[in-house]
mmCIF file of C-alpha atoms and ligand atoms in Angstrom:
data_model
loop_
_atom_site.group_PDB
_atom_site.id
_atom_site.type_symbol
_atom_site.label_atom_id
_atom_site.label_comp_id
_atom_site.label_asym_id
_atom_site.label_seq_id
_atom_site.Cartn_x
_atom_site.Cartn_y
_atom_site.Cartn_z
ATOM 1 C CA MET A 38 -11.573 -12.346 -7.143
ATOM 2 C CA PRO A 39 -11.112 -15.721 -5.455
ATOM 3 C CA PHE A 40 -9.324 -14.320 -2.377
ATOM 4 C CA PHE A 41 -9.505 -11.404 0.028
ATOM 5 C CA THR A 42 -6.714 -9.353 1.553
ATOM 6 C CA LEU A 43 -8.205 -8.576 4.962
ATOM 7 C CA LYS A 44 -11.541 -8.138 6.672
ATOM 8 C CA LEU A 45 -13.166 -7.522 10.030
ATOM 9 C CA THR A 46 -15.160 -10.643 10.870
ATOM 10 C CA GLN A 47 -18.586 -10.944 12.529
ATOM 11 C CA ASN A 48 -16.737 -12.162 15.646
ATOM 12 C CA ASP A 49 -14.683 -8.959 15.806
ATOM 13 C CA THR A 50 -11.420 -10.525 14.731
ATOM 14 C CA VAL A 51 -9.242 -9.418 11.825
ATOM 15 C CA GLU A 52 -8.726 -12.045 9.172
ATOM 16 C CA MET A 53 -5.977 -11.613 6.580
ATOM 17 C CA ILE A 54 -4.263 -13.653 3.918
ATOM 18 C CA ASP A 55 -0.682 -14.390 4.949
ATOM 19 C CA GLN A 56 1.300 -12.635 2.195
ATOM 20 C CA ARG A 57 4.600 -14.050 3.465
ATOM 21 C CA LYS A 58 3.456 -17.493 2.341
ATOM 22 C CA LEU A 59 1.953 -16.661 -1.056
ATOM 23 C CA PRO A 60 1.800 -18.108 -3.632
ATOM 24 C CA LEU A 61 2.917 -21.507 -2.388
ATOM 25 C CA GLU A 62 0.500 -21.568 0.547
ATOM 26 C CA ILE A 63 -2.854 -19.845 0.716
ATOM 27 C CA THR A 64 -3.513 -19.373 4.413
ATOM 28 C CA TYR A 65 -5.571 -16.861 6.341
ATOM 29 C CA LEU A 66 -4.650 -15.728 9.857
ATOM 30 C CA GLU A 67 -7.272 -14.733 12.413
ATOM 31 C CA LEU A 68 -5.996 -11.951 14.669
ATOM 32 C CA LYS A 69 -7.756 -11.389 17.950
ATOM 33 C CA ASN A 70 -6.060 -8.314 19.430
ATOM 34 C CA TYR A 71 -4.316 -5.109 18.395
ATOM 35 C CA LYS A 72 -0.827 -6.415 19.203
ATOM 36 C CA ASP A 73 -1.331 -9.264 16.731
ATOM 37 C CA VAL A 74 -2.385 -6.731 14.088
ATOM 38 C CA TYR A 75 0.676 -4.594 14.867
ATOM 39 C CA ASN A 76 2.923 -7.645 14.429
ATOM 40 C CA ALA A 77 1.180 -8.602 11.186
ATOM 41 C CA VAL A 78 1.932 -5.141 9.745
ATOM 42 C CA LYS A 79 5.526 -5.157 11.021
ATOM 43 C CA ASP A 80 6.228 -8.683 9.721
ATOM 44 C CA MET A 81 4.475 -8.010 6.392
ATOM 45 C CA VAL A 82 1.711 -10.575 6.727
ATOM 46 C CA VAL A 83 -0.208 -7.610 5.317
ATOM 47 C CA ARG A 84 1.650 -4.979 3.308
ATOM 48 C CA GLY A 85 1.089 -2.236 0.760
ATOM 49 C CA ALA A 86 0.328 1.311 1.883
ATOM 50 C CA PRO A 87 -3.510 1.340 1.722
ATOM 51 C CA ALA A 88 -3.809 -2.187 3.193
ATOM 52 C CA ILE A 89 -1.562 -1.167 6.091
ATOM 53 C CA GLY A 90 -3.870 1.814 6.747
ATOM 54 C CA VAL A 91 -6.955 -0.419 6.792
ATOM 55 C CA ALA A 92 -5.216 -3.021 9.003
ATOM 56 C CA ALA A 93 -4.233 -0.281 11.464
ATOM 57 C CA ALA A 94 -7.839 0.957 11.586
ATOM 58 C CA PHE A 95 -9.166 -2.545 12.330
ATOM 59 C CA GLY A 96 -6.379 -3.060 14.885
ATOM 60 C CA LEU A 97 -7.304 0.174 16.635
ATOM 61 C CA TYR A 98 -10.889 -1.035 16.910
ATOM 62 C CA LEU A 99 -9.688 -4.253 18.589
ATOM 63 C CA GLY A 100 -7.530 -2.082 20.858
ATOM 64 C CA ALA A 101 -10.471 0.203 21.719
ATOM 65 C CA LYS A 102 -12.612 -2.817 22.611
ATOM 66 C CA SER A 103 -9.989 -4.109 25.015
ATOM 67 C CA ILE A 104 -9.826 -0.898 27.098
ATOM 68 C CA ASN A 105 -11.383 -1.108 30.523
ATOM 69 C CA ALA A 106 -12.502 2.456 31.263
ATOM 70 C CA ASP A 107 -15.827 3.936 32.243
ATOM 71 C CA GLY A 108 -15.021 7.611 31.592
ATOM 72 C CA TYR A 109 -14.055 9.461 28.409
ATOM 73 C CA GLU A 110 -10.680 10.776 29.550
ATOM 74 C CA LYS A 111 -9.321 7.476 30.799
ATOM 75 C CA PHE A 112 -10.513 5.779 27.614
ATOM 76 C CA ARG A 113 -8.992 8.474 25.381
ATOM 77 C CA ASP A 114 -5.612 8.359 27.162
ATOM 78 C CA GLU A 115 -5.417 4.558 26.924
ATOM 79 C CA PHE A 116 -6.599 4.592 23.334
ATOM 80 C CA PHE A 117 -4.069 7.219 22.248
ATOM 81 C CA LYS A 118 -1.274 5.041 23.711
ATOM 82 C CA ILE A 119 -2.487 2.212 21.463
ATOM 83 C CA CYS A 120 -2.549 4.642 18.499
ATOM 84 C CA ASP A 121 1.055 5.700 19.194
ATOM 85 C CA PHE A 122 2.077 2.042 19.349
ATOM 86 C CA MET A 123 0.292 1.140 16.083
ATOM 87 C CA PHE A 124 1.877 4.156 14.361
ATOM 88 C CA THR A 125 5.368 2.709 14.871
ATOM 89 C CA ALA A 126 4.686 -0.580 13.023
ATOM 90 C CA ARG A 127 6.201 0.666 9.731
ATOM 91 C CA PRO A 128 7.553 4.150 8.981
ATOM 92 C CA THR A 129 7.297 4.890 5.245
ATOM 93 C CA ALA A 130 3.674 4.343 4.205
ATOM 94 C CA VAL A 131 1.844 7.476 5.322
ATOM 95 C CA ASN A 132 -1.517 5.663 5.192
ATOM 96 C CA LEU A 133 -0.748 4.117 8.586
ATOM 97 C CA GLY A 134 -0.514 7.536 10.255
ATOM 98 C CA TRP A 135 -3.355 8.836 8.111
ATOM 99 C CA ALA A 136 -5.781 6.113 9.274
ATOM 100 C CA THR A 137 -4.593 6.415 12.894
ATOM 101 C CA ASN A 138 -5.112 10.202 12.889
ATOM 102 C CA ARG A 139 -8.537 9.850 11.301
ATOM 103 C CA ILE A 140 -9.663 7.591 14.149
ATOM 104 C CA LYS A 141 -7.965 9.737 16.800
ATOM 105 C CA ASN A 142 -9.852 12.805 15.503
ATOM 106 C CA LEU A 143 -13.097 10.857 15.678
ATOM 107 C CA VAL A 144 -12.404 10.068 19.349
ATOM 108 C CA ILE A 145 -11.603 13.738 20.055
ATOM 109 C CA GLY A 146 -14.983 14.687 18.538
ATOM 110 C CA ASP A 147 -16.778 12.027 20.612
ATOM 111 C CA LYS A 148 -15.980 13.570 24.013
ATOM 112 C CA ASN A 149 -19.624 13.756 25.061
ATOM 113 C CA LYS A 150 -20.376 10.123 24.220
ATOM 114 C CA SER A 151 -20.245 7.028 26.401
ATOM 115 C CA VAL A 152 -17.342 4.564 25.993
ATOM 116 C CA PRO A 153 -19.496 1.873 24.282
ATOM 117 C CA GLU A 154 -20.763 4.526 21.838
ATOM 118 C CA ILE A 155 -17.199 5.627 21.048
ATOM 119 C CA VAL A 156 -16.069 2.025 20.521
ATOM 120 C CA LYS A 157 -18.973 1.535 18.103
ATOM 121 C CA ASP A 158 -17.998 4.724 16.234
ATOM 122 C CA ILE A 159 -14.412 3.415 15.907
ATOM 123 C CA ARG A 160 -15.753 0.149 14.486
ATOM 124 C CA ASP A 161 -17.928 2.018 11.960
ATOM 125 C CA GLU A 162 -15.065 4.312 10.978
ATOM 126 C CA SER A 163 -12.660 1.413 10.400
ATOM 127 C CA LEU A 164 -15.218 -0.257 8.112
ATOM 128 C CA LYS A 165 -15.728 3.061 6.335
ATOM 129 C CA ILE A 166 -11.981 3.324 5.690
ATOM 130 C CA TYR A 167 -12.067 -0.241 4.297
ATOM 131 C CA ASN A 168 -15.043 0.368 1.987
ATOM 132 C CA GLU A 169 -13.837 3.780 0.850
ATOM 133 C CA ASP A 170 -10.501 2.263 -0.154
ATOM 134 C CA ILE A 171 -12.120 -0.097 -2.665
ATOM 135 C CA GLU A 172 -14.315 2.704 -4.038
ATOM 136 C CA ILE A 173 -11.291 5.025 -4.388
ATOM 137 C CA ASN A 174 -9.339 2.330 -6.237
ATOM 138 C CA ARG A 175 -12.165 1.947 -8.732
ATOM 139 C CA LYS A 176 -12.157 5.712 -9.341
ATOM 140 C CA MET A 177 -8.383 5.656 -9.896
ATOM 141 C CA GLY A 178 -8.916 2.788 -12.323
ATOM 142 C CA PHE A 179 -11.390 4.929 -14.251
ATOM 143 C CA TYR A 180 -8.997 7.886 -14.565
ATOM 144 C CA GLY A 181 -5.881 5.785 -15.113
ATOM 145 C CA ALA A 182 -7.400 3.631 -17.867
ATOM 146 C CA LYS A 183 -7.715 6.743 -20.059
ATOM 147 C CA LEU A 184 -3.923 7.065 -20.098
ATOM 148 C CA ILE A 185 -3.152 3.550 -21.360
ATOM 149 C CA LYS A 186 -3.816 2.578 -24.960
ATOM 150 C CA ASP A 187 -5.618 -0.587 -26.051
ATOM 151 C CA GLY A 188 -3.149 -3.427 -26.579
ATOM 152 C CA ALA A 189 -0.500 -1.947 -24.265
ATOM 153 C CA THR A 190 2.161 -3.861 -22.371
ATOM 154 C CA VAL A 191 2.569 -2.255 -18.963
ATOM 155 C CA LEU A 192 5.443 -2.803 -16.576
ATOM 156 C CA THR A 193 4.832 -2.679 -12.830
ATOM 157 C CA HIS A 194 7.145 -2.888 -9.838
ATOM 158 C CA CYS A 195 6.265 -4.434 -6.462
ATOM 159 C CA ASN A 196 2.607 -5.256 -5.787
ATOM 160 C CA ALA A 197 0.150 -2.386 -5.931
ATOM 161 C CA GLY A 198 -2.838 -4.638 -6.398
ATOM 162 C CA ALA A 199 -5.781 -6.006 -4.450
ATOM 163 C CA LEU A 200 -3.271 -7.539 -2.055
ATOM 164 C CA ALA A 201 -1.850 -4.099 -1.232
ATOM 165 C CA THR A 202 -5.258 -2.529 -0.606
ATOM 166 C CA ALA A 203 -8.698 -3.463 0.723
ATOM 167 C CA GLY A 204 -9.370 -4.717 -2.815
ATOM 168 C CA TYR A 205 -9.018 -3.954 -6.567
ATOM 169 C CA GLY A 206 -5.629 -2.219 -6.239
ATOM 170 C CA THR A 207 -4.091 1.097 -7.243
ATOM 171 C CA ALA A 208 -1.672 0.418 -10.134
ATOM 172 C CA LEU A 209 -3.279 -2.974 -10.773
ATOM 173 C CA GLY A 210 -6.692 -1.305 -10.353
ATOM 174 C CA VAL A 211 -5.898 0.632 -13.531
ATOM 175 C CA ILE A 212 -5.108 -2.679 -15.250
ATOM 176 C CA ARG A 213 -8.371 -4.181 -13.930
ATOM 177 C CA ALA A 214 -10.324 -1.161 -15.206
ATOM 178 C CA LEU A 215 -8.829 -1.650 -18.696
ATOM 179 C CA VAL A 216 -9.799 -5.332 -18.633
ATOM 180 C CA GLU A 217 -13.344 -4.416 -17.527
ATOM 181 C CA GLN A 218 -13.527 -2.083 -20.551
ATOM 182 C CA ASN A 219 -12.610 -5.080 -22.753
ATOM 183 C CA LYS A 220 -9.248 -3.511 -23.619
ATOM 184 C CA HIS A 221 -6.295 -5.764 -24.245
ATOM 185 C CA VAL A 222 -3.525 -5.241 -21.764
ATOM 186 C CA SER A 223 -0.660 -7.372 -20.580
ATOM 187 C CA VAL A 224 1.575 -6.860 -17.587
ATOM 188 C CA ILE A 225 5.303 -7.270 -17.132
ATOM 189 C CA ALA A 226 5.980 -7.801 -13.422
ATOM 190 C CA ASP A 227 9.386 -7.024 -11.930
ATOM 191 C CA GLU A 228 10.251 -9.753 -9.429
ATOM 192 C CA THR A 229 11.028 -7.028 -6.795
ATOM 193 C CA ARG A 230 13.936 -8.312 -4.738
ATOM 194 C CA PRO A 231 14.335 -8.934 -1.883
ATOM 195 C CA PHE A 232 10.775 -9.616 -0.636
ATOM 196 C CA LEU A 233 9.622 -10.644 -4.143
ATOM 197 C CA GLN A 234 6.288 -8.848 -4.098
ATOM 198 C CA GLY A 235 6.308 -8.979 -7.921
ATOM 199 C CA ALA A 236 7.213 -12.648 -8.343
ATOM 200 C CA ARG A 237 5.092 -13.923 -5.483
ATOM 201 C CA LEU A 238 2.167 -11.516 -5.242
ATOM 202 C CA THR A 239 1.631 -9.561 -8.482
ATOM 203 C CA ALA A 240 2.128 -12.642 -10.662
ATOM 204 C CA TRP A 241 -0.218 -14.703 -8.480
ATOM 205 C CA GLU A 242 -2.877 -12.006 -8.123
ATOM 206 C CA LEU A 243 -3.081 -11.324 -11.864
ATOM 207 C CA MET A 244 -3.172 -15.020 -12.687
ATOM 208 C CA GLN A 245 -6.132 -15.432 -10.304
ATOM 209 C CA ASP A 246 -8.032 -12.997 -12.560
ATOM 210 C CA ASN A 247 -6.671 -14.425 -15.830
ATOM 211 C CA ILE A 248 -4.877 -11.174 -16.665
ATOM 212 C CA PRO A 249 -1.826 -11.865 -18.865
ATOM 213 C CA VAL A 250 1.378 -11.423 -16.869
ATOM 214 C CA THR A 251 5.035 -12.114 -17.598
ATOM 215 C CA LEU A 252 7.565 -12.164 -14.793
ATOM 216 C CA ILE A 253 11.046 -10.669 -15.251
ATOM 217 C CA ALA A 254 14.134 -10.316 -13.076
ATOM 218 C CA ASP A 255 14.475 -6.744 -11.822
ATOM 219 C CA ASN A 256 17.517 -6.118 -14.003
ATOM 220 C CA SER A 257 15.655 -6.892 -17.265
ATOM 221 C CA ALA A 258 13.536 -3.742 -17.481
ATOM 222 C CA GLY A 259 16.160 -1.675 -19.318
ATOM 223 C CA LEU A 260 16.621 -4.226 -22.075
ATOM 224 C CA LEU A 261 12.869 -4.593 -22.598
ATOM 225 C CA MET A 262 12.339 -0.834 -22.755
ATOM 226 C CA ARG A 263 15.186 -0.412 -25.217
ATOM 227 C CA LYS A 264 13.671 -3.133 -27.394
ATOM 228 C CA GLY A 265 10.356 -1.198 -27.389
ATOM 229 C CA LYS A 266 8.524 -3.957 -25.505
ATOM 230 C CA ILE A 267 7.106 -1.725 -22.751
ATOM 231 C CA ASP A 268 4.447 0.879 -23.570
ATOM 232 C CA ALA A 269 4.043 2.348 -20.094
ATOM 233 C CA VAL A 270 5.076 1.850 -16.476
ATOM 234 C CA ILE A 271 2.563 2.058 -13.653
ATOM 235 C CA VAL A 272 3.400 1.739 -9.958
ATOM 236 C CA GLY A 273 1.797 2.546 -6.604
ATOM 237 C CA ALA A 274 3.258 4.719 -3.841
ATOM 238 C CA ASP A 275 3.862 4.605 -0.107
ATOM 239 C CA ARG A 276 4.115 8.345 0.346
ATOM 240 C CA ILE A 277 4.088 11.308 -2.016
ATOM 241 C CA ALA A 278 5.472 14.720 -1.022
ATOM 242 C CA SER A 279 3.628 17.931 -1.938
ATOM 243 C CA ASN A 280 6.039 18.486 -4.871
ATOM 244 C CA GLY A 281 5.209 15.073 -6.408
ATOM 245 C CA ASP A 282 8.341 13.185 -5.293
ATOM 246 C CA VAL A 283 7.289 9.564 -4.743
ATOM 247 C CA ALA A 284 8.438 6.986 -2.188
ATOM 248 C CA ASN A 285 7.756 3.478 -3.423
ATOM 249 C CA LYS A 286 9.335 0.029 -3.252
ATOM 250 C CA ILE A 287 13.110 -0.036 -3.604
ATOM 251 C CA GLY A 288 13.990 -0.222 -7.293
ATOM 252 C CA THR A 289 11.187 2.088 -8.459
ATOM 253 C CA TYR A 290 13.638 4.961 -8.994
ATOM 254 C CA GLN A 291 15.795 2.848 -11.318
ATOM 255 C CA VAL A 292 12.739 1.918 -13.372
ATOM 256 C CA ALA A 293 11.671 5.581 -13.587
ATOM 257 C CA VAL A 294 15.111 6.689 -14.815
ATOM 258 C CA LEU A 295 15.113 3.930 -17.434
ATOM 259 C CA ALA A 296 11.591 4.917 -18.500
ATOM 260 C CA LYS A 297 12.587 8.549 -19.023
ATOM 261 C CA GLU A 298 15.736 7.555 -20.928
ATOM 262 C CA ASN A 299 13.638 5.313 -23.211
ATOM 263 C CA LYS A 300 10.711 7.779 -23.569
ATOM 264 C CA VAL A 301 8.258 5.435 -21.838
ATOM 265 C CA SER A 302 5.496 7.106 -19.756
ATOM 266 C CA PHE A 303 5.892 6.508 -16.018
ATOM 267 C CA TYR A 304 2.642 6.707 -14.021
ATOM 268 C CA VAL A 305 1.994 6.543 -10.276
ATOM 269 C CA ALA A 306 -1.470 5.543 -9.022
ATOM 270 C CA ALA A 307 -2.177 6.466 -5.398
ATOM 271 C CA PRO A 308 -5.085 7.747 -3.300
ATOM 272 C CA LEU A 309 -4.947 11.255 -1.832
ATOM 273 C CA SER A 310 -4.373 9.589 1.573
ATOM 274 C CA THR A 311 -0.895 8.652 0.292
ATOM 275 C CA ILE A 312 -0.013 12.300 -0.369
ATOM 276 C CA ASP A 313 1.665 13.949 2.598
ATOM 277 C CA LEU A 314 1.140 17.673 2.138
ATOM 278 C CA ARG A 315 3.280 18.404 5.214
ATOM 279 C CA LEU A 316 6.394 17.417 3.250
ATOM 280 C CA GLY A 317 8.008 19.802 0.768
ATOM 281 C CA SER A 318 10.020 17.093 -0.988
ATOM 282 C CA GLY A 319 10.836 13.395 -0.980
ATOM 283 C CA ASP A 320 14.018 14.061 1.031
ATOM 284 C CA GLU A 321 11.803 14.360 4.121
ATOM 285 C CA ILE A 322 10.210 10.918 3.722
ATOM 286 C CA PRO A 323 11.487 8.364 6.269
ATOM 287 C CA ILE A 324 12.854 5.272 4.522
ATOM 288 C CA GLU A 325 12.394 1.956 6.291
ATOM 289 C CA GLU A 326 15.468 -0.244 6.654
ATOM 290 C CA ARG A 327 14.660 -3.918 7.141
ATOM 291 C CA ASP A 328 16.607 -6.879 8.437
ATOM 292 C CA ILE A 329 19.585 -7.660 6.178
ATOM 293 C CA THR A 330 18.731 -11.356 6.195
ATOM 294 C CA GLU A 331 16.089 -10.478 3.564
ATOM 295 C CA VAL A 332 19.054 -9.678 1.272
ATOM 296 C CA THR A 333 21.589 -12.246 2.408
ATOM 297 C CA SER A 334 19.206 -15.170 2.257
ATOM 298 C CA PHE A 335 16.502 -16.462 -0.042
ATOM 299 C CA PHE A 336 13.422 -18.104 1.462
ATOM 300 C CA GLY A 337 15.260 -18.700 4.719
ATOM 301 C CA ARG A 338 18.342 -20.130 3.019
ATOM 302 C CA GLN A 339 21.640 -18.252 3.356
ATOM 303 C CA ILE A 340 22.968 -17.240 -0.096
ATOM 304 C CA ALA A 341 25.650 -14.654 0.768
ATOM 305 C CA PRO A 342 28.865 -15.306 2.699
ATOM 306 C CA LEU A 343 28.136 -15.496 6.421
ATOM 307 C CA GLY A 344 29.003 -12.194 8.091
ATOM 308 C CA VAL A 345 28.921 -10.091 4.881
ATOM 309 C CA LYS A 346 27.749 -6.500 5.352
ATOM 310 C CA ALA A 347 24.482 -5.712 3.574
ATOM 311 C CA LEU A 348 22.024 -2.839 3.166
ATOM 312 C CA ASN A 349 18.288 -3.330 3.010
ATOM 313 C CA TYR A 350 16.449 -0.093 2.306
ATOM 314 C CA ALA A 351 12.843 -1.050 1.626
ATOM 315 C CA PHE A 352 11.897 2.074 -0.386
ATOM 316 C CA ASP A 353 13.429 4.721 -2.605
ATOM 317 C CA ILE A 354 12.416 8.178 -3.770
ATOM 318 C CA THR A 355 11.610 8.911 -7.394
ATOM 319 C CA PRO A 356 12.047 12.651 -8.020
ATOM 320 C CA ASN A 357 8.998 14.264 -9.638
ATOM 321 C CA GLU A 358 10.786 15.029 -12.913
ATOM 322 C CA TYR A 359 10.646 11.317 -13.794
ATOM 323 C CA ILE A 360 6.885 11.051 -13.280
ATOM 324 C CA SER A 361 4.560 11.611 -16.265
ATOM 325 C CA ALA A 362 1.392 11.760 -14.145
ATOM 326 C CA ILE A 363 -0.015 10.874 -10.719
ATOM 327 C CA ILE A 364 -3.413 9.167 -10.858
ATOM 328 C CA THR A 365 -5.708 9.775 -7.865
ATOM 329 C CA GLU A 366 -9.402 9.274 -7.092
ATOM 330 C CA LYS A 367 -10.003 12.971 -7.807
ATOM 331 C CA GLY A 368 -8.320 12.956 -11.216
ATOM 332 C CA VAL A 369 -4.844 13.014 -12.725
ATOM 333 C CA ALA A 370 -2.084 15.386 -11.592
ATOM 334 C CA VAL A 371 0.570 16.396 -14.139
ATOM 335 C CA PRO A 372 3.692 18.573 -13.735
ATOM 336 C CA PRO A 373 4.144 21.040 -12.133
ATOM 337 C CA TYR A 374 2.948 18.897 -9.244
ATOM 338 C CA LYS A 375 3.037 21.489 -6.469
ATOM 339 C CA LYS A 376 0.087 23.193 -8.173
ATOM 340 C CA SER A 377 -1.726 20.191 -9.671
ATOM 341 C CA ILE A 378 -1.632 18.269 -6.366
ATOM 342 C CA ALA A 379 -2.889 21.299 -4.418
ATOM 343 C CA ASP A 380 -5.695 21.662 -7.006
ATOM 344 C CA LEU A 381 -6.778 18.043 -6.484
ATOM 345 C CA PHE A 382 -7.040 18.564 -2.723
ATOM 346 C CA SER A 383 -9.254 21.606 -3.216
ATOM 347 C CA LYS A 384 -11.682 19.739 -5.555
HETATM 348 O O1 MRU B 643 7.037 -3.162 1.625
HETATM 349 P P1 MRU B 643 5.668 -3.185 0.989
HETATM 350 O O2 MRU B 643 5.371 -4.462 0.285
HETATM 351 O O3 MRU B 643 4.589 -2.787 1.956
HETATM 352 O O4 MRU B 643 5.749 -2.067 -0.105
HETATM 353 C C1 MRU B 643 4.629 -1.836 -0.904
HETATM 354 C C2 MRU B 643 4.867 -0.898 -2.000
HETATM 355 O O5 MRU B 643 5.912 -0.306 -2.151
HETATM 356 C C3 MRU B 643 3.688 -0.650 -2.906
HETATM 357 O O6 MRU B 643 4.119 -0.403 -4.204
HETATM 358 C C4 MRU B 643 2.926 0.571 -2.390
HETATM 359 O O7 MRU B 643 2.575 0.405 -1.054
HETATM 360 C C5 MRU B 643 1.721 0.846 -3.164
HETATM 361 S S1 MRU B 643 0.448 -0.268 -2.777
HETATM 362 C C6 MRU B 643 -0.999 0.117 -3.486
#
């Protein structure tokens, strides 16, 4: 892959590709402190649930390094304030809280260590989260590829690729696994208004790897399904409730309803870290609302009447009855999800 999403550098900075600028400009930002990482997550320099989790982990390491404390308790109190701050960067993707809690628990367990030792442990843990993410995506690719037939045309919504993760991707990881098995697969990418993750990111990312991709306007999916041009849908997720309801990019629900109506399989690929077992259903998932200028303008240019009211929910919930299967690193969950998801966690 001729690009990377994010990494911790030798100089202890966080480098990430600026996804707001893709595909017209390929620029990498070098972030030197945790506030810069927080802003990068909030402003969607880096986005996608697993990538946000990894960015938070790296950001927390930069935060830990900046604390001036010689005793455990002072360090822990300062560090937990940074964790609370990082947690508020974006609300829907559970991976942010998941990564933050994982590092917080590490610090709780390190109470008999010196501050430099704890900071080193945080560094190691953040790199572990990064490396595990790529490994997990490859496992999901392995399981997911079994569900898609050779020669299939697969529709995807948003970007659940290498750009949304530490590398390889969740939904697009399944596509990559098929390609690695020499299967023929082509992708239909929804443009994904208003941030255009499909048009800007999925199209670009797949083209970098020479994977066939065709871009469509979001409102074309129904026609293509009705014409029999889509064999399967595969998307990622930002948070999944214990009953299998899925929060993903706004517009996913519409695609899922169309898929069911047209008897097209609708798959979700997501790591177990995206499943929030505390939640009984998708109704409990917080939905991020973003600035309405993302809707009323296009690339910084006003397109709607000045002063018009607008809504900009960034995610929606797809109820579990529309989902054919959820692909994870531990295997594939099928309905009824309450049981199949619980079984995966106990594997
Ligand atoms: O607002 P975004 O771009 O962060 O939303 C991303 C998505 O909805 C992705 O589909 C999801 O995070 C899965 S990424 C592997």
